[in-house]
Amino acid sequence: MPDIDIPARPTPASPARILARGVRGLMMPHRIAMALVALAGLVAMVLMMDWSWLPAYLPRLWAGLGMTLAMLGASVVFGFLIALPLGVAQVIGPRPLRWLALGFCTVIRGTPLLLQLWLIYFGLGSLFAQFPELRETWLWPYLRQAWPYGLFALTISFAAYQGEVMRGAFAGVPYGELEAARAFGMSRGKVFRRVWFPRALYRALPTLSGEIILQLKSTPLLATITVTDLYAVITRVRQATFLTYEPLLFLVAVYLCLSAVLIGVLRWMETRVPQHG
Amino acid sequence: MLDGIDFSLLALDSPGWGGALLEGFLVSIQLAAGGYLLGLAIGICGAVAKLYGGRVTRDLAEIYTIVIRAVPELVLMLLFYYVGTDLANRAMQAMGYSGFDIDGLTAGILVIGLVQGGYATEVIRGAIRAVPHGQIEAAQAFGMAPLKVLRRVTLPAATPHAIPGMANLWMIATKDTALLAVIGFSELTLVTRQAASATRAYFLFFLAAGALYLLLTLVSNLGLRLFEKRARRGLAEVR
């Protein structure tokens, strides 16, 4: 993972002060000129390009956005839950378990997500089709759709990347703190619950928002296995209207907004977490 | 599951797909290497623009990195691919050539390089900032021209700081080449999918391609570690 996506820990600031700082930053003359140029470009785009498709596709775009966000949220939550044991296993697990976790992280992080996605969708999909008994079970309606495969692939991918982060976080908790907890007579489980795990979580939190943004940027791959996320809807628009640039530019704008909102929300959440050194 | 696997499908000669897979792998490596080098060049320019540029240059570089880091690679690649080929075609037609078609490999390298450049800018900027300012001042005091300071002092001194981030970027570049399969480049992932859907041996081909990617990652990890050792010579050990 590139450490460049990890935002510096912000100092807690009230929204009003952040806004004031932003406005003051914008008031420099060259920035006003650049903003005007950008505005002129935007107006030219709106006036000169063909946006007539937009109203008709708006409901589908909303549905696609919902799918994108649902996939993002679900894969982050499930992936994080898998990442915890992966991190613990790599630090204190018995040797075979440690190797297994390390191998899982290495393999997933060393191969492209698109390849994993296609392996799971086409491979498992064709495998399941060989077992007629599966058709009778309650699982079959899900196995026939694309999104469970996509969610699975996204989840294990997030788990592998976050597992690596959690390994570092668990290993980075100062040993003296764990010793102090043991000296208080806490059992091993209690040390984990009260000291080791919370401390590791605080250490891992700043990188989490970077990982979540990276995960958001992976979601369009789902469109290649017929999950109708935002990107898939835009692809359909491009095929139906024969427009090249307008839908893509719209998509870029939406993802920019989405990333900005996500970064804002995650930063705000980070300032809410109590800091323990 | 295992009894159905026919390993002769991986044979190098025509009935097998092994040769096609290796060719695709070669294309992937070329795309990744070319895109990475282009990204490195863009990254150095971007970092210099951000650190030493005027107000407008600095803001433009900032906008470039923000957009690259906020928009999915797949969307950027599509956009760059269409805009790039369109502009190239128009430029060529304006100059009097007709029926010009941009080379696939070049287009792929450009697309990956532009995406990589955004991340490389941030990595190199951080690395340059980690160089003690006194060293740069000393070089300036010797009367070196700004470009010479960059070439002789700043960049070599920043290299060890940039290596971990740039190593990450190389891993990302190799994996980003797979995204070009969606646009229709016949690199490893697309060839694999064609092979898999032609023979219906999905697991065999996808796992074989995965092994190739993993091989590339592990081998380049080893090489990068050696390079880091060389670049860090004379510096204190990390922790």
mmCIF file of N, CA, C and O in Angstrom, chain A residues 1-6 28-31 34 106-115 118-119 122-124 126-127 161 213-214 216-218 220-221 224 231 238 244-245 248-249 251-252 255-256 259, chain B residues 1 55-56 59-60 63 66-75 78-79 82-83 86 119 122-123 165 168-169 172 174-175 178-179 181-182 189-190 192-193 202-203 206-207 209-210 213-214 217-218:
data_model
loop_
_atom_site.group_PDB
_atom_site.id
_atom_site.type_symbol
_atom_site.label_atom_id
_atom_site.label_comp_id
_atom_site.label_asym_id
_atom_site.label_seq_id
_atom_site.Cartn_x
_atom_site.Cartn_y
_atom_site.Cartn_z
ATOM 1 N N MET A 1 0.848 -1.201 0.000
ATOM 2 C CA MET A 1 0.000 0.000 0.000
ATOM 3 C C MET A 1 0.873 1.236 0.000
ATOM 4 O O MET A 1 1.856 1.300 0.727
ATOM 5 N N PRO A 2 0.521 2.182 -0.803
ATOM 6 C CA PRO A 2 1.314 3.406 -0.787
ATOM 7 C C PRO A 2 1.039 4.198 0.469
ATOM 8 O O PRO A 2 -0.120 4.411 0.833
ATOM 9 N N ASP A 3 2.109 4.633 1.150
ATOM 10 C CA ASP A 3 1.829 5.378 2.382
ATOM 11 C C ASP A 3 1.352 6.780 2.070
ATOM 12 O O ASP A 3 0.932 7.496 2.943
ATOM 13 N N ILE A 4 1.401 7.157 0.765
ATOM 14 C CA ILE A 4 0.971 8.492 0.411
ATOM 15 C C ILE A 4 -0.516 8.677 0.594
ATOM 16 O O ILE A 4 -0.986 9.768 0.709
ATOM 17 N N ASP A 5 -1.268 7.563 0.630
ATOM 18 C CA ASP A 5 -2.710 7.720 0.786
ATOM 19 C C ASP A 5 -3.090 7.899 2.241
ATOM 20 O O ASP A 5 -4.247 8.094 2.549
ATOM 21 N N ILE A 6 -2.085 7.777 3.092
ATOM 22 C CA ILE A 6 -2.379 7.915 4.513
ATOM 23 C C ILE A 6 -2.349 9.389 4.850
ATOM 24 O O ILE A 6 -1.314 10.023 4.745
ATOM 25 N N MET A 28 -6.612 34.008 -2.532
ATOM 26 C CA MET A 28 -5.400 34.501 -3.181
ATOM 27 C C MET A 28 -5.705 34.792 -4.657
ATOM 28 O O MET A 28 -6.457 34.049 -5.290
ATOM 29 N N PRO A 29 -5.112 35.877 -5.222
ATOM 30 C CA PRO A 29 -5.512 36.317 -6.572
ATOM 31 C C PRO A 29 -5.372 35.226 -7.625
ATOM 32 O O PRO A 29 -6.275 35.034 -8.445
ATOM 33 N N HIS A 30 -4.242 34.491 -7.598
ATOM 34 C CA HIS A 30 -4.075 33.501 -8.664
ATOM 35 C C HIS A 30 -5.083 32.383 -8.547
ATOM 36 O O HIS A 30 -5.502 31.800 -9.531
ATOM 37 N N ARG A 31 -5.513 32.103 -7.300
ATOM 38 C CA ARG A 31 -6.504 31.042 -7.140
ATOM 39 C C ARG A 31 -7.858 31.499 -7.661
ATOM 40 O O ARG A 31 -8.608 30.714 -8.232
ATOM 41 N N MET A 34 -7.702 31.086 -11.309
ATOM 42 C CA MET A 34 -7.802 29.679 -11.699
ATOM 43 C C MET A 34 -9.225 29.164 -11.523
ATOM 44 O O MET A 34 -9.729 28.394 -12.345
ATOM 45 N N THR A 106 0.254 -12.383 1.216
ATOM 46 C CA THR A 106 1.197 -12.217 0.101
ATOM 47 C C THR A 106 0.530 -12.521 -1.228
ATOM 48 O O THR A 106 0.675 -11.776 -2.196
ATOM 49 N N VAL A 107 -0.209 -13.650 -1.279
ATOM 50 C CA VAL A 107 -0.809 -14.055 -2.550
ATOM 51 C C VAL A 107 -1.857 -13.036 -2.995
ATOM 52 O O VAL A 107 -1.875 -12.602 -4.147
ATOM 53 N N ILE A 108 -2.712 -12.617 -2.065
ATOM 54 C CA ILE A 108 -3.779 -11.683 -2.448
ATOM 55 C C ILE A 108 -3.189 -10.334 -2.853
ATOM 56 O O ILE A 108 -3.609 -9.712 -3.820
ATOM 57 N N ARG A 109 -2.167 -9.887 -2.119
ATOM 58 C CA ARG A 109 -1.598 -8.580 -2.433
ATOM 59 C C ARG A 109 -0.681 -8.632 -3.641
ATOM 60 O O ARG A 109 -0.364 -7.608 -4.215
ATOM 61 N N GLY A 110 -0.251 -9.847 -4.024
ATOM 62 C CA GLY A 110 0.671 -9.954 -5.144
ATOM 63 C C GLY A 110 0.012 -10.195 -6.483
ATOM 64 O O GLY A 110 0.691 -10.236 -7.496
ATOM 65 N N THR A 111 -1.304 -10.392 -6.495
ATOM 66 C CA THR A 111 -1.989 -10.623 -7.766
ATOM 67 C C THR A 111 -3.056 -9.552 -7.959
ATOM 68 O O THR A 111 -3.601 -9.028 -6.991
ATOM 69 N N PRO A 112 -3.367 -9.220 -9.223
ATOM 70 C CA PRO A 112 -4.347 -8.155 -9.472
ATOM 71 C C PRO A 112 -5.741 -8.552 -9.001
ATOM 72 O O PRO A 112 -6.131 -9.718 -9.115
ATOM 73 N N LEU A 113 -6.457 -7.570 -8.471
ATOM 74 C CA LEU A 113 -7.823 -7.820 -7.995
ATOM 75 C C LEU A 113 -8.720 -8.301 -9.132
ATOM 76 O O LEU A 113 -9.577 -9.161 -8.937
ATOM 77 N N LEU A 114 -8.493 -7.750 -10.326
ATOM 78 C CA LEU A 114 -9.333 -8.142 -11.463
ATOM 79 C C LEU A 114 -9.221 -9.638 -11.720
ATOM 80 O O LEU A 114 -10.225 -10.316 -11.968
ATOM 81 N N LEU A 115 -7.993 -10.156 -11.616
ATOM 82 C CA LEU A 115 -7.767 -11.583 -11.830
ATOM 83 C C LEU A 115 -8.482 -12.411 -10.761
ATOM 84 O O LEU A 115 -9.129 -13.418 -11.061
ATOM 85 N N TRP A 118 -12.238 -12.395 -11.443
ATOM 86 C CA TRP A 118 -12.645 -13.280 -12.538
ATOM 87 C C TRP A 118 -12.486 -14.737 -12.147
ATOM 88 O O TRP A 118 -13.288 -15.581 -12.515
ATOM 89 N N LEU A 119 -11.412 -15.046 -11.380
ATOM 90 C CA LEU A 119 -11.233 -16.425 -10.911
ATOM 91 C C LEU A 119 -12.431 -16.839 -10.070
ATOM 92 O O LEU A 119 -12.996 -17.917 -10.256
ATOM 93 N N PHE A 122 -15.975 -16.520 -12.499
ATOM 94 C CA PHE A 122 -16.072 -17.526 -13.568
ATOM 95 C C PHE A 122 -15.724 -18.915 -13.047
ATOM 96 O O PHE A 122 -16.385 -19.898 -13.370
ATOM 97 N N GLY A 123 -14.664 -18.994 -12.226
ATOM 98 C CA GLY A 123 -14.206 -20.281 -11.725
ATOM 99 C C GLY A 123 -15.213 -20.916 -10.795
ATOM 100 O O GLY A 123 -15.735 -21.997 -11.071
ATOM 101 N N LEU A 124 -15.514 -20.227 -9.693
ATOM 102 C CA LEU A 124 -16.471 -20.783 -8.731
ATOM 103 C C LEU A 124 -17.840 -20.932 -9.369
ATOM 104 O O LEU A 124 -18.540 -21.913 -9.137
ATOM 105 N N SER A 126 -18.606 -21.637 -12.430
ATOM 106 C CA SER A 126 -18.687 -22.842 -13.256
ATOM 107 C C SER A 126 -18.613 -24.093 -12.385
ATOM 108 O O SER A 126 -19.183 -25.125 -12.705
ATOM 109 N N LEU A 127 -17.890 -23.956 -11.249
ATOM 110 C CA LEU A 127 -17.777 -25.114 -10.349
ATOM 111 C C LEU A 127 -19.122 -25.422 -9.714
ATOM 112 O O LEU A 127 -19.579 -26.567 -9.690
ATOM 113 N N TYR A 161 -5.044 -6.623 2.638
ATOM 114 C CA TYR A 161 -4.317 -5.361 2.797
ATOM 115 C C TYR A 161 -4.410 -4.869 4.231
ATOM 116 O O TYR A 161 -3.432 -4.419 4.825
ATOM 117 N N ILE A 213 -10.473 4.557 0.983
ATOM 118 C CA ILE A 213 -10.499 5.265 -0.298
ATOM 119 C C ILE A 213 -9.996 4.346 -1.409
ATOM 120 O O ILE A 213 -10.567 4.291 -2.499
ATOM 121 N N LEU A 214 -8.926 3.585 -1.122
ATOM 122 C CA LEU A 214 -8.427 2.646 -2.125
ATOM 123 C C LEU A 214 -9.504 1.625 -2.482
ATOM 124 O O LEU A 214 -9.647 1.226 -3.634
ATOM 125 N N LEU A 216 -12.749 2.072 -2.320
ATOM 126 C CA LEU A 216 -13.757 2.738 -3.161
ATOM 127 C C LEU A 216 -13.306 2.708 -4.618
ATOM 128 O O LEU A 216 -14.104 2.489 -5.527
ATOM 129 N N LYS A 217 -11.999 2.906 -4.822
ATOM 130 C CA LYS A 217 -11.500 2.962 -6.189
ATOM 131 C C LYS A 217 -11.430 1.583 -6.837
ATOM 132 O O LYS A 217 -11.222 1.477 -8.032
ATOM 133 N N SER A 218 -11.572 0.527 -6.027
ATOM 134 C CA SER A 218 -11.593 -0.818 -6.609
ATOM 135 C C SER A 218 -12.991 -1.232 -7.047
ATOM 136 O O SER A 218 -13.138 -2.163 -7.836
ATOM 137 N N PRO A 220 -15.276 -0.153 -9.129
ATOM 138 C CA PRO A 220 -15.727 -0.235 -10.523
ATOM 139 C C PRO A 220 -15.368 -1.553 -11.198
ATOM 140 O O PRO A 220 -16.005 -1.919 -12.186
ATOM 141 N N LEU A 221 -14.390 -2.289 -10.651
ATOM 142 C CA LEU A 221 -14.046 -3.573 -11.263
ATOM 143 C C LEU A 221 -15.229 -4.530 -11.256
ATOM 144 O O LEU A 221 -15.317 -5.433 -12.082
ATOM 145 N N THR A 224 -17.194 -5.506 -14.353
ATOM 146 C CA THR A 224 -16.757 -6.511 -15.323
ATOM 147 C C THR A 224 -17.389 -7.867 -15.065
ATOM 148 O O THR A 224 -17.292 -8.759 -15.897
ATOM 149 N N TYR A 231 -20.329 2.532 -12.146
ATOM 150 C CA TYR A 231 -19.539 2.433 -13.363
ATOM 151 C C TYR A 231 -20.280 1.642 -14.446
ATOM 152 O O TYR A 231 -20.248 2.002 -15.625
ATOM 153 N N ARG A 238 -22.974 4.893 -22.120
ATOM 154 C CA ARG A 238 -22.068 5.104 -23.250
ATOM 155 C C ARG A 238 -22.448 4.222 -24.422
ATOM 156 O O ARG A 238 -22.363 4.637 -25.580
ATOM 157 N N THR A 244 -18.792 9.583 -25.875
ATOM 158 C CA THR A 244 -17.545 9.099 -25.285
ATOM 159 C C THR A 244 -17.215 9.850 -24.009
ATOM 160 O O THR A 244 -16.990 9.251 -22.959
ATOM 161 N N TYR A 245 -17.212 11.180 -24.099
ATOM 162 C CA TYR A 245 -16.645 11.972 -23.008
ATOM 163 C C TYR A 245 -17.629 12.299 -21.904
ATOM 164 O O TYR A 245 -17.280 12.231 -20.734
ATOM 165 N N LEU A 248 -18.123 9.755 -19.080
ATOM 166 C CA LEU A 248 -16.875 9.543 -18.331
ATOM 167 C C LEU A 248 -16.557 10.740 -17.447
ATOM 168 O O LEU A 248 -16.158 10.580 -16.291
ATOM 169 N N LEU A 249 -16.747 11.960 -17.993
ATOM 170 C CA LEU A 249 -16.478 13.159 -17.191
ATOM 171 C C LEU A 249 -17.431 13.231 -16.003
ATOM 172 O O LEU A 249 -17.033 13.593 -14.893
ATOM 173 N N LEU A 251 -18.722 10.698 -14.516
ATOM 174 C CA LEU A 251 -18.263 9.684 -13.573
ATOM 175 C C LEU A 251 -17.083 10.202 -12.745
ATOM 176 O O LEU A 251 -17.036 10.011 -11.529
ATOM 177 N N VAL A 252 -16.144 10.871 -13.431
ATOM 178 C CA VAL A 252 -14.988 11.438 -12.719
ATOM 179 C C VAL A 252 -15.472 12.419 -11.655
ATOM 180 O O VAL A 252 -15.012 12.386 -10.510
ATOM 181 N N TYR A 255 -17.021 10.512 -8.695
ATOM 182 C CA TYR A 255 -16.031 9.879 -7.827
ATOM 183 C C TYR A 255 -15.240 10.916 -7.043
ATOM 184 O O TYR A 255 -14.872 10.674 -5.887
ATOM 185 N N LEU A 256 -14.959 12.078 -7.649
ATOM 186 C CA LEU A 256 -14.272 13.141 -6.917
ATOM 187 C C LEU A 256 -15.096 13.562 -5.704
ATOM 188 O O LEU A 256 -14.576 13.679 -4.594
ATOM 189 N N SER A 259 -15.124 10.731 -3.073
ATOM 190 C CA SER A 259 -13.875 10.665 -2.315
ATOM 191 C C SER A 259 -13.799 11.814 -1.329
ATOM 192 O O SER A 259 -13.405 11.618 -0.171
ATOM 193 N N MET B 1 -13.167 -31.953 -8.813
ATOM 194 C CA MET B 1 -12.648 -30.686 -9.323
ATOM 195 C C MET B 1 -11.292 -30.901 -9.975
ATOM 196 O O MET B 1 -11.026 -30.472 -11.085
ATOM 197 N N ARG B 55 3.304 29.854 -7.648
ATOM 198 C CA ARG B 55 2.003 29.571 -7.055
ATOM 199 C C ARG B 55 1.108 28.774 -7.989
ATOM 200 O O ARG B 55 0.468 27.807 -7.584
ATOM 201 N N VAL B 56 1.062 29.182 -9.254
ATOM 202 C CA VAL B 56 0.151 28.527 -10.193
ATOM 203 C C VAL B 56 0.606 27.098 -10.463
ATOM 204 O O VAL B 56 -0.193 26.163 -10.427
ATOM 205 N N ASP B 59 -0.241 24.877 -7.553
ATOM 206 C CA ASP B 59 -1.663 24.540 -7.462
ATOM 207 C C ASP B 59 -2.056 23.544 -8.536
ATOM 208 O O ASP B 59 -2.842 22.625 -8.289
ATOM 209 N N LEU B 60 -1.494 23.723 -9.752
ATOM 210 C CA LEU B 60 -1.823 22.788 -10.830
ATOM 211 C C LEU B 60 -1.351 21.373 -10.478
ATOM 212 O O LEU B 60 -2.073 20.395 -10.667
ATOM 213 N N ILE B 63 -3.724 19.909 -7.973
ATOM 214 C CA ILE B 63 -4.975 19.444 -8.572
ATOM 215 C C ILE B 63 -4.764 18.096 -9.269
ATOM 216 O O ILE B 63 -5.562 17.173 -9.126
ATOM 217 N N ILE B 66 -4.526 15.347 -6.679
ATOM 218 C CA ILE B 66 -5.807 15.094 -6.009
ATOM 219 C C ILE B 66 -6.720 14.286 -6.916
ATOM 220 O O ILE B 66 -7.318 13.282 -6.502
ATOM 221 N N VAL B 67 -6.811 14.704 -8.199
ATOM 222 C CA VAL B 67 -7.705 14.000 -9.118
ATOM 223 C C VAL B 67 -7.246 12.560 -9.300
ATOM 224 O O VAL B 67 -8.045 11.618 -9.234
ATOM 225 N N ILE B 68 -5.934 12.369 -9.498
ATOM 226 C CA ILE B 68 -5.423 11.014 -9.730
ATOM 227 C C ILE B 68 -5.714 10.116 -8.534
ATOM 228 O O ILE B 68 -6.058 8.952 -8.671
ATOM 229 N N ARG B 69 -5.588 10.673 -7.323
ATOM 230 C CA ARG B 69 -5.735 9.824 -6.144
ATOM 231 C C ARG B 69 -7.183 9.633 -5.729
ATOM 232 O O ARG B 69 -7.458 8.766 -4.903
ATOM 233 N N ALA B 70 -8.104 10.445 -6.264
ATOM 234 C CA ALA B 70 -9.498 10.330 -5.822
ATOM 235 C C ALA B 70 -10.353 9.540 -6.801
ATOM 236 O O ALA B 70 -11.418 9.064 -6.433
ATOM 237 N N VAL B 71 -9.922 9.419 -8.057
ATOM 238 C CA VAL B 71 -10.756 8.767 -9.066
ATOM 239 C C VAL B 71 -10.199 7.367 -9.327
ATOM 240 O O VAL B 71 -8.986 7.185 -9.354
ATOM 241 N N PRO B 72 -11.076 6.353 -9.475
ATOM 242 C CA PRO B 72 -10.610 4.989 -9.712
ATOM 243 C C PRO B 72 -9.702 4.905 -10.942
ATOM 244 O O PRO B 72 -9.944 5.571 -11.949
ATOM 245 N N GLU B 73 -8.671 4.074 -10.835
ATOM 246 C CA GLU B 73 -7.704 3.914 -11.925
ATOM 247 C C GLU B 73 -8.406 3.524 -13.217
ATOM 248 O O GLU B 73 -8.054 4.001 -14.294
ATOM 249 N N LEU B 74 -9.395 2.642 -13.087
ATOM 250 C CA LEU B 74 -10.072 2.149 -14.288
ATOM 251 C C LEU B 74 -10.718 3.297 -15.059
ATOM 252 O O LEU B 74 -10.604 3.386 -16.286
ATOM 253 N N VAL B 75 -11.395 4.196 -14.339
ATOM 254 C CA VAL B 75 -12.059 5.334 -14.973
ATOM 255 C C VAL B 75 -11.028 6.261 -15.598
ATOM 256 O O VAL B 75 -11.176 6.717 -16.738
ATOM 257 N N LEU B 78 -9.649 4.737 -18.821
ATOM 258 C CA LEU B 78 -10.592 4.887 -19.937
ATOM 259 C C LEU B 78 -10.538 6.305 -20.485
ATOM 260 O O LEU B 78 -10.429 6.529 -21.694
ATOM 261 N N LEU B 79 -10.597 7.277 -19.565
ATOM 262 C CA LEU B 79 -10.633 8.679 -19.980
ATOM 263 C C LEU B 79 -9.356 9.055 -20.731
ATOM 264 O O LEU B 79 -9.406 9.597 -21.835
ATOM 265 N N TYR B 82 -9.226 7.370 -24.224
ATOM 266 C CA TYR B 82 -10.054 7.963 -25.271
ATOM 267 C C TYR B 82 -9.579 9.370 -25.619
ATOM 268 O O TYR B 82 -9.454 9.721 -26.796
ATOM 269 N N VAL B 83 -9.310 10.177 -24.591
ATOM 270 C CA VAL B 83 -8.846 11.537 -24.851
ATOM 271 C C VAL B 83 -7.519 11.502 -25.598
ATOM 272 O O VAL B 83 -7.323 12.206 -26.598
ATOM 273 N N ASP B 86 -7.846 10.224 -29.200
ATOM 274 C CA ASP B 86 -8.612 11.219 -29.959
ATOM 275 C C ASP B 86 -7.732 12.413 -30.315
ATOM 276 O O ASP B 86 -7.670 12.837 -31.470
ATOM 277 N N TYR B 119 0.817 9.395 -8.056
ATOM 278 C CA TYR B 119 1.286 8.815 -6.806
ATOM 279 C C TYR B 119 2.780 9.078 -6.616
ATOM 280 O O TYR B 119 3.239 9.363 -5.517
ATOM 281 N N GLU B 122 3.781 12.389 -5.055
ATOM 282 C CA GLU B 122 3.690 12.470 -3.600
ATOM 283 C C GLU B 122 4.864 11.766 -2.926
ATOM 284 O O GLU B 122 5.435 12.276 -1.961
ATOM 285 N N VAL B 123 5.225 10.581 -3.460
ATOM 286 C CA VAL B 123 6.329 9.828 -2.855
ATOM 287 C C VAL B 123 7.621 10.638 -2.941
ATOM 288 O O VAL B 123 8.344 10.805 -1.958
ATOM 289 N N GLY B 165 8.376 3.734 -0.922
ATOM 290 C CA GLY B 165 7.173 4.176 -1.633
ATOM 291 C C GLY B 165 7.210 3.812 -3.102
ATOM 292 O O GLY B 165 6.226 3.348 -3.671
ATOM 293 N N ASN B 168 6.505 0.167 -3.609
ATOM 294 C CA ASN B 168 5.054 -0.041 -3.573
ATOM 295 C C ASN B 168 4.440 0.286 -4.909
ATOM 296 O O ASN B 168 3.573 -0.431 -5.407
ATOM 297 N N LEU B 169 4.876 1.399 -5.499
ATOM 298 C CA LEU B 169 4.303 1.847 -6.764
ATOM 299 C C LEU B 169 4.599 0.858 -7.881
ATOM 300 O O LEU B 169 3.781 0.677 -8.775
ATOM 301 N N ILE B 172 2.121 -1.785 -7.583
ATOM 302 C CA ILE B 172 0.819 -1.311 -8.060
ATOM 303 C C ILE B 172 0.813 -1.243 -9.580
ATOM 304 O O ILE B 172 -0.171 -1.587 -10.228
ATOM 305 N N THR B 174 2.476 -3.135 -11.713
ATOM 306 C CA THR B 174 2.310 -4.467 -12.309
ATOM 307 C C THR B 174 0.861 -4.923 -12.218
ATOM 308 O O THR B 174 0.349 -5.556 -13.137
ATOM 309 N N LYS B 175 0.197 -4.571 -11.123
ATOM 310 C CA LYS B 175 -1.194 -5.015 -10.980
ATOM 311 C C LYS B 175 -2.148 -4.128 -11.772
ATOM 312 O O LYS B 175 -3.190 -4.593 -12.218
ATOM 313 N N ALA B 178 -3.323 -5.062 -15.337
ATOM 314 C CA ALA B 178 -4.477 -5.948 -15.510
ATOM 315 C C ALA B 178 -5.722 -5.145 -15.881
ATOM 316 O O ALA B 178 -6.591 -5.641 -16.601
ATOM 317 N N LEU B 179 -5.813 -3.894 -15.394
ATOM 318 C CA LEU B 179 -7.004 -3.087 -15.674
ATOM 319 C C LEU B 179 -7.122 -2.792 -17.165
ATOM 320 O O LEU B 179 -8.221 -2.565 -17.676
ATOM 321 N N ALA B 181 -6.973 -4.762 -19.401
ATOM 322 C CA ALA B 181 -7.769 -5.827 -20.020
ATOM 323 C C ALA B 181 -9.191 -5.345 -20.273
ATOM 324 O O ALA B 181 -9.826 -5.741 -21.257
ATOM 325 N N VAL B 182 -9.694 -4.478 -19.385
ATOM 326 C CA VAL B 182 -11.069 -3.992 -19.540
ATOM 327 C C VAL B 182 -11.182 -3.114 -20.786
ATOM 328 O O VAL B 182 -12.202 -3.106 -21.472
ATOM 329 N N THR B 189 -3.945 -10.705 -18.298
ATOM 330 C CA THR B 189 -5.266 -11.009 -17.750
ATOM 331 C C THR B 189 -6.291 -11.272 -18.849
ATOM 332 O O THR B 189 -7.097 -12.203 -18.752
ATOM 333 N N LEU B 190 -6.246 -10.468 -19.910
ATOM 334 C CA LEU B 190 -7.225 -10.659 -20.982
ATOM 335 C C LEU B 190 -6.966 -11.966 -21.723
ATOM 336 O O LEU B 190 -7.902 -12.717 -22.030
ATOM 337 N N THR B 192 -5.623 -14.565 -20.504
ATOM 338 C CA THR B 192 -6.049 -15.627 -19.601
ATOM 339 C C THR B 192 -7.547 -15.847 -19.697
ATOM 340 O O THR B 192 -8.032 -16.974 -19.764
ATOM 341 N N ARG B 193 -8.285 -14.729 -19.733
ATOM 342 C CA ARG B 193 -9.731 -14.865 -19.789
ATOM 343 C C ARG B 193 -10.169 -15.506 -21.107
ATOM 344 O O ARG B 193 -11.070 -16.350 -21.128
ATOM 345 N N TYR B 202 -11.393 -22.693 -16.207
ATOM 346 C CA TYR B 202 -11.210 -21.401 -15.553
ATOM 347 C C TYR B 202 -10.130 -21.443 -14.493
ATOM 348 O O TYR B 202 -9.225 -20.625 -14.467
ATOM 349 N N PHE B 203 -10.234 -22.445 -13.590
ATOM 350 C CA PHE B 203 -9.305 -22.484 -12.464
ATOM 351 C C PHE B 203 -7.870 -22.598 -12.951
ATOM 352 O O PHE B 203 -6.991 -21.890 -12.486
ATOM 353 N N PHE B 206 -6.643 -19.150 -14.636
ATOM 354 C CA PHE B 206 -6.557 -18.018 -13.713
ATOM 355 C C PHE B 206 -5.500 -18.258 -12.646
ATOM 356 O O PHE B 206 -4.780 -17.342 -12.250
ATOM 357 N N LEU B 207 -5.391 -19.515 -12.183
ATOM 358 C CA LEU B 207 -4.358 -19.802 -11.187
ATOM 359 C C LEU B 207 -2.969 -19.700 -11.806
ATOM 360 O O LEU B 207 -2.029 -19.205 -11.180
ATOM 361 N N ALA B 209 -2.092 -17.731 -14.304
ATOM 362 C CA ALA B 209 -1.792 -16.303 -14.451
ATOM 363 C C ALA B 209 -1.460 -15.695 -13.094
ATOM 364 O O ALA B 209 -0.525 -14.893 -12.972
ATOM 365 N N GLY B 210 -2.209 -16.106 -12.058
ATOM 366 C CA GLY B 210 -1.926 -15.612 -10.715
ATOM 367 C C GLY B 210 -0.511 -15.960 -10.298
ATOM 368 O O GLY B 210 0.210 -15.137 -9.724
ATOM 369 N N TYR B 213 1.900 -13.554 -12.013
ATOM 370 C CA TYR B 213 1.918 -12.242 -11.354
ATOM 371 C C TYR B 213 2.685 -12.316 -10.039
ATOM 372 O O TYR B 213 3.480 -11.438 -9.705
ATOM 373 N N LEU B 214 2.416 -13.400 -9.288
ATOM 374 C CA LEU B 214 3.058 -13.543 -7.985
ATOM 375 C C LEU B 214 4.569 -13.672 -8.146
ATOM 376 O O LEU B 214 5.348 -13.092 -7.385
ATOM 377 N N THR B 217 5.988 -10.319 -8.747
ATOM 378 C CA THR B 217 6.010 -9.544 -7.501
ATOM 379 C C THR B 217 7.157 -9.984 -6.604
ATOM 380 O O THR B 217 7.916 -9.155 -6.100
ATOM 381 N N LEU B 218 7.282 -11.315 -6.416
ATOM 382 C CA LEU B 218 8.279 -11.805 -5.473
ATOM 383 C C LEU B 218 9.693 -11.532 -5.980
ATOM 384 O O LEU B 218 10.566 -11.105 -5.226
#
